[in-house]
Amino acid sequence: PLCETDSILLAGVFLSNVAFPLAALALLALGRAVLGCPRLAYRAAFLFCASPATPFFSSLYSESLFALFTFTGFFLLETRRPAPWAAALCLAAASATRSNGILSLPIVAYHGALRLQELCSDKSARPIPPKLSNRVSGTRAAASETNLAGAPEAAPVAAGGAGCLPGAFGCRASLGLARIAAELAVQCAIVLAPYAAWQLAGYRRFCTSPEGAVNRHSPPDWCGASMAPDLYRHVQATHWGLGAFRFWMLKQW
């Protein structure tokens, strides 16, 4: 029988190799929805599978799950009937898998802005309630009788025609805007929540708990950062040697 460590390693490799082809299929569906050309979508999915970074998708890394959740979330936003809540959950899973998932926030905000624009540009006439419609019909009938008697014709009551009111931007549209804006804020918070939770957990463990201090006496330097402490940025800069233009040095070549 395998020990616990070997079982975890095999499970991770198995999960990565299952998520990788599913991510390719999700990218293929996303390409068809966005590009509108099956051939281009197939080429994009093929290049995704044949890229030099493919070994990372088959190893014990989180790239496969991240790609699967990200492509699926984007596809749910690009379908004919978008599902923004399901997309937000998928993108939240992506940000829980890798911190790069928070970069999908502009995409979520963009599609929310499209919904707001669609509501604002909806100038169609609104139906008149039945009681009000009967009053309009009676008024027009009275105006026709008066006109037959030789009096000036009355001005039309509703510019939108029978059964309709003018397409003014009223209270109902304002409530719709507020609802979409609130939903967009919650969806962005859902996407950001896993990353914020990781940061909070790291801060509590290494900055406020004496057991997590590096030297058991004082918290690490990044805890006292002038801006918001970022554990991931600290690990990248200190242990991985990453940062803006820090990796591409002469010795790397």
Short mmCIF file of C-alpha atoms in Angstrom, two decimals:
data_model
loop_
_atom_site.label_atom_id
_atom_site.label_comp_id
_atom_site.label_asym_id
_atom_site.label_seq_id
_atom_site.Cartn_x
_atom_site.Cartn_y
_atom_site.Cartn_z
CA PRO A 1 0.00 0.00 0.00
CA LEU A 2 1.05 3.56 -0.68
CA CYS A 3 1.90 5.92 2.11
CA GLU A 4 -0.08 9.12 2.60
CA THR A 5 2.48 11.31 0.82
CA ASP A 6 2.61 9.07 -2.25
CA SER A 7 -1.19 8.94 -2.39
CA ILE A 8 -1.39 12.73 -2.32
CA LEU A 9 1.22 13.03 -5.08
CA LEU A 10 -0.54 10.52 -7.32
CA ALA A 11 -3.91 12.15 -6.69
CA GLY A 12 -2.47 15.55 -7.63
CA VAL A 13 -0.92 14.25 -10.85
CA PHE A 14 -4.15 12.46 -11.74
CA LEU A 15 -6.20 15.59 -11.10
CA SER A 16 -3.88 17.69 -13.26
CA ASN A 17 -4.03 15.24 -16.15
CA VAL A 18 -7.84 15.12 -15.98
CA ALA A 19 -8.22 18.89 -15.78
CA PHE A 20 -5.84 19.54 -18.68
CA PRO A 21 -7.97 18.06 -21.51
CA LEU A 22 -11.09 19.52 -19.94
CA ALA A 23 -9.42 22.94 -19.99
CA ALA A 24 -8.63 22.45 -23.68
CA LEU A 25 -12.29 21.64 -24.38
CA ALA A 26 -13.38 24.70 -22.41
CA LEU A 27 -10.98 26.85 -24.45
CA LEU A 28 -12.37 25.34 -27.65
CA ALA A 29 -15.93 26.24 -26.61
CA LEU A 30 -14.80 29.71 -25.57
CA GLY A 31 -13.08 30.26 -28.91
CA ARG A 32 -16.19 29.25 -30.82
CA ALA A 33 -18.32 31.61 -28.75
CA VAL A 34 -15.97 34.60 -29.06
CA LEU A 35 -14.36 34.15 -32.48
CA GLY A 36 -17.34 32.66 -34.26
CA CYS A 37 -14.97 30.52 -36.32
CA PRO A 38 -14.57 26.82 -35.40
CA ARG A 39 -11.27 26.59 -37.28
CA LEU A 40 -9.65 29.42 -35.32
CA ALA A 41 -11.04 28.04 -32.09
CA TYR A 42 -9.55 24.63 -32.88
CA ARG A 43 -6.17 26.18 -33.65
CA ALA A 44 -6.19 28.07 -30.35
CA ALA A 45 -7.00 24.90 -28.42
CA PHE A 46 -4.31 22.98 -30.33
CA LEU A 47 -1.65 25.61 -29.59
CA PHE A 48 -2.72 25.54 -25.95
CA CYS A 49 -2.08 21.79 -25.84
CA ALA A 50 1.18 21.99 -27.83
CA SER A 51 2.77 24.90 -25.98
CA PRO A 52 6.19 24.49 -24.32
CA ALA A 53 4.49 24.88 -20.93
CA THR A 54 2.52 21.65 -21.41
CA PRO A 55 4.63 19.68 -18.86
CA PHE A 56 3.36 21.98 -16.13
CA PHE A 57 -0.21 20.99 -17.01
CA SER A 58 0.64 17.31 -16.55
CA SER A 59 2.66 17.67 -13.35
CA LEU A 60 1.74 18.35 -9.76
CA TYR A 61 0.98 22.01 -10.40
CA SER A 62 -2.19 24.09 -10.22
CA GLU A 63 -2.02 25.35 -13.82
CA SER A 64 -4.48 22.77 -15.17
CA LEU A 65 -7.19 23.55 -12.63
CA PHE A 66 -6.59 27.26 -13.03
CA ALA A 67 -6.97 27.05 -16.81
CA LEU A 68 -10.10 24.90 -16.52
CA PHE A 69 -11.86 27.24 -14.10
CA THR A 70 -10.77 30.37 -15.98
CA PHE A 71 -11.81 29.20 -19.45
CA THR A 72 -15.11 27.86 -18.10
CA GLY A 73 -15.85 31.13 -16.31
CA PHE A 74 -15.13 33.18 -19.42
CA PHE A 75 -17.26 30.84 -21.53
CA LEU A 76 -20.21 31.28 -19.17
CA LEU A 77 -19.94 35.04 -19.72
CA GLU A 78 -19.78 34.75 -23.51
CA THR A 79 -22.67 32.38 -24.16
CA ARG A 80 -25.91 33.52 -25.74
CA ARG A 81 -27.51 33.31 -22.31
CA PRO A 82 -24.75 34.50 -19.97
CA ALA A 83 -24.60 33.02 -16.48
CA PRO A 84 -22.69 35.66 -14.48
CA TRP A 85 -23.23 33.99 -11.11
CA ALA A 86 -21.90 30.63 -12.26
CA ALA A 87 -19.04 32.44 -14.00
CA ALA A 88 -18.20 34.28 -10.77
CA LEU A 89 -18.04 30.97 -8.88
CA CYS A 90 -15.74 29.44 -11.52
CA LEU A 91 -13.46 32.47 -11.52
CA ALA A 92 -13.43 32.43 -7.71
CA ALA A 93 -12.24 28.83 -7.88
CA ALA A 94 -9.55 29.98 -10.30
CA SER A 95 -8.38 32.71 -7.92
CA ALA A 96 -8.37 30.15 -5.11
CA THR A 97 -6.12 27.95 -7.26
CA ARG A 98 -3.72 30.70 -8.33
CA SER A 99 -3.47 34.33 -7.31
CA ASN A 100 -3.52 35.32 -10.99
CA GLY A 101 -7.24 34.63 -10.90
CA ILE A 102 -7.91 38.13 -9.57
CA LEU A 103 -6.89 39.42 -13.01
CA SER A 104 -10.28 38.21 -14.27
CA LEU A 105 -11.98 41.00 -12.32
CA PRO A 106 -11.83 43.45 -15.28
CA ILE A 107 -13.57 40.84 -17.46
CA VAL A 108 -16.36 40.43 -14.91
CA ALA A 109 -16.68 44.21 -14.59
CA TYR A 110 -16.74 44.61 -18.38
CA HIS A 111 -19.63 42.19 -18.82
CA GLY A 112 -21.46 43.88 -15.95
CA ALA A 113 -20.98 47.22 -17.70
CA LEU A 114 -22.43 45.69 -20.86
CA ARG A 115 -25.55 44.67 -18.95
CA LEU A 116 -25.85 48.19 -17.54
CA GLN A 117 -25.42 49.69 -21.01
CA GLU A 118 -28.04 47.36 -22.43
CA LEU A 119 -30.52 48.45 -19.79
CA CYS A 120 -29.72 52.14 -20.27
CA SER A 121 -30.13 51.92 -24.04
CA ASP A 122 -33.49 50.16 -23.79
CA LYS A 123 -35.79 52.93 -25.06
CA SER A 124 -38.69 50.67 -25.93
CA ALA A 125 -42.18 51.69 -24.86
CA ARG A 126 -43.60 50.21 -21.70
CA PRO A 127 -47.06 48.61 -21.62
CA ILE A 128 -49.84 50.62 -20.03
CA PRO A 129 -51.67 49.00 -17.12
CA PRO A 130 -55.20 47.81 -18.08
CA LYS A 131 -57.05 50.53 -16.12
CA LEU A 132 -54.93 53.28 -17.64
CA SER A 133 -55.30 51.73 -21.09
CA ASN A 134 -59.11 51.90 -20.78
CA ARG A 135 -58.89 55.56 -19.82
CA VAL A 136 -56.71 56.32 -22.83
CA SER A 137 -59.13 54.51 -25.14
CA GLY A 138 -62.10 56.40 -23.66
CA THR A 139 -60.33 59.73 -24.00
CA ARG A 140 -59.49 59.06 -27.64
CA ALA A 141 -63.08 58.03 -28.36
CA ALA A 142 -64.35 61.26 -26.78
CA ALA A 143 -61.84 63.24 -28.81
CA SER A 144 -63.07 61.61 -32.03
CA GLU A 145 -66.70 62.48 -31.21
CA THR A 146 -65.74 66.07 -30.46
CA ASN A 147 -63.87 66.30 -33.77
CA LEU A 148 -66.94 65.09 -35.64
CA ALA A 149 -68.89 67.93 -34.02
CA GLY A 150 -66.47 70.48 -35.50
CA ALA A 151 -64.21 71.11 -32.52
CA PRO A 152 -60.40 70.98 -32.83
CA GLU A 153 -58.93 67.50 -32.59
CA ALA A 154 -57.40 66.69 -29.22
CA ALA A 155 -53.68 66.03 -28.97
CA PRO A 156 -52.70 62.39 -28.66
CA VAL A 157 -52.50 61.24 -25.08
CA ALA A 158 -49.72 58.72 -25.51
CA ALA A 159 -46.96 59.27 -28.04
CA GLY A 160 -46.04 55.61 -28.01
CA GLY A 161 -49.29 54.47 -29.58
CA ALA A 162 -52.20 52.51 -28.19
CA GLY A 163 -51.36 50.51 -25.11
CA CYS A 164 -47.93 52.06 -24.61
CA LEU A 165 -46.36 54.85 -22.62
CA PRO A 166 -43.32 56.81 -23.83
CA GLY A 167 -40.03 55.01 -23.20
CA ALA A 168 -38.96 57.34 -20.41
CA PHE A 169 -36.27 56.21 -18.00
CA GLY A 170 -38.42 55.82 -14.91
CA CYS A 171 -38.26 54.27 -11.49
CA ARG A 172 -38.41 50.73 -12.82
CA ALA A 173 -35.29 51.25 -14.95
CA SER A 174 -33.50 52.90 -12.03
CA LEU A 175 -34.25 49.89 -9.86
CA GLY A 176 -32.95 47.65 -12.61
CA LEU A 177 -29.71 49.62 -12.77
CA ALA A 178 -29.30 49.42 -9.00
CA ARG A 179 -29.95 45.67 -9.04
CA ILE A 180 -27.39 45.00 -11.78
CA ALA A 181 -24.81 47.23 -10.07
CA ALA A 182 -25.32 45.44 -6.75
CA GLU A 183 -25.05 42.04 -8.44
CA LEU A 184 -21.86 43.13 -10.19
CA ALA A 185 -20.32 44.27 -6.89
CA VAL A 186 -21.17 40.94 -5.24
CA GLN A 187 -19.80 38.95 -8.18
CA CYS A 188 -16.51 40.87 -8.10
CA ALA A 189 -16.33 40.27 -4.34
CA ILE A 190 -16.86 36.54 -4.91
CA VAL A 191 -13.95 36.44 -7.36
CA LEU A 192 -11.70 38.39 -5.00
CA ALA A 193 -12.71 36.55 -1.80
CA PRO A 194 -10.36 33.51 -2.06
CA TYR A 195 -7.31 35.68 -2.64
CA ALA A 196 -8.27 37.96 0.26
CA ALA A 197 -8.86 34.92 2.46
CA TRP A 198 -5.38 33.56 1.70
CA GLN A 199 -3.83 36.93 2.48
CA LEU A 200 -5.73 37.21 5.75
CA ALA A 201 -4.78 33.67 6.78
CA GLY A 202 -1.11 34.34 6.03
CA TYR A 203 -1.16 37.63 7.91
CA ARG A 204 -2.76 36.05 10.96
CA ARG A 205 -0.32 33.16 10.95
CA PHE A 206 2.95 35.01 10.37
CA CYS A 207 2.25 38.53 11.60
CA THR A 208 -0.04 38.19 14.63
CA SER A 209 0.79 34.69 15.91
CA PRO A 210 4.08 34.31 17.82
CA GLU A 211 4.30 30.71 16.65
CA GLY A 212 4.49 31.85 13.04
CA ALA A 213 7.27 34.39 13.47
CA VAL A 214 10.44 33.66 11.57
CA ASN A 215 12.73 33.97 14.57
CA ARG A 216 10.03 33.20 17.17
CA HIS A 217 10.39 36.72 18.58
CA SER A 218 9.31 39.23 15.93
CA PRO A 219 7.15 39.07 12.80
CA PRO A 220 8.79 39.19 9.35
CA ASP A 221 9.50 42.49 7.65
CA TRP A 222 6.68 42.25 5.13
CA CYS A 223 4.13 42.42 7.95
CA GLY A 224 4.99 46.08 8.50
CA ALA A 225 4.69 47.11 4.85
CA SER A 226 3.47 50.66 4.31
CA MET A 227 0.85 49.39 1.89
CA ALA A 228 -1.34 46.34 2.44
CA PRO A 229 0.89 43.38 3.37
CA ASP A 230 1.07 40.92 0.48
CA LEU A 231 2.34 37.47 1.39
CA TYR A 232 2.41 36.25 -2.20
CA ARG A 233 4.45 39.22 -3.40
CA HIS A 234 6.87 38.70 -0.50
CA VAL A 235 7.38 35.03 -1.39
CA GLN A 236 7.95 35.87 -5.05
CA ALA A 237 10.49 38.60 -4.32
CA THR A 238 12.34 36.89 -1.46
CA HIS A 239 12.33 33.19 -2.29
CA TRP A 240 11.69 33.03 -6.03
CA GLY A 241 13.66 36.10 -7.13
CA LEU A 242 10.73 37.39 -9.17
CA GLY A 243 9.62 40.95 -9.74
CA ALA A 244 9.49 43.62 -12.41
CA PHE A 245 12.47 42.94 -14.74
CA ARG A 246 14.25 40.94 -12.02
CA PHE A 247 14.12 37.57 -13.72
CA TRP A 248 15.54 38.51 -17.12
CA MET A 249 19.12 39.11 -16.10
CA LEU A 250 22.31 38.37 -18.02
CA LYS A 251 23.09 35.28 -15.96
CA GLN A 252 19.73 33.78 -16.95
CA TRP A 253 20.88 33.71 -20.56
#
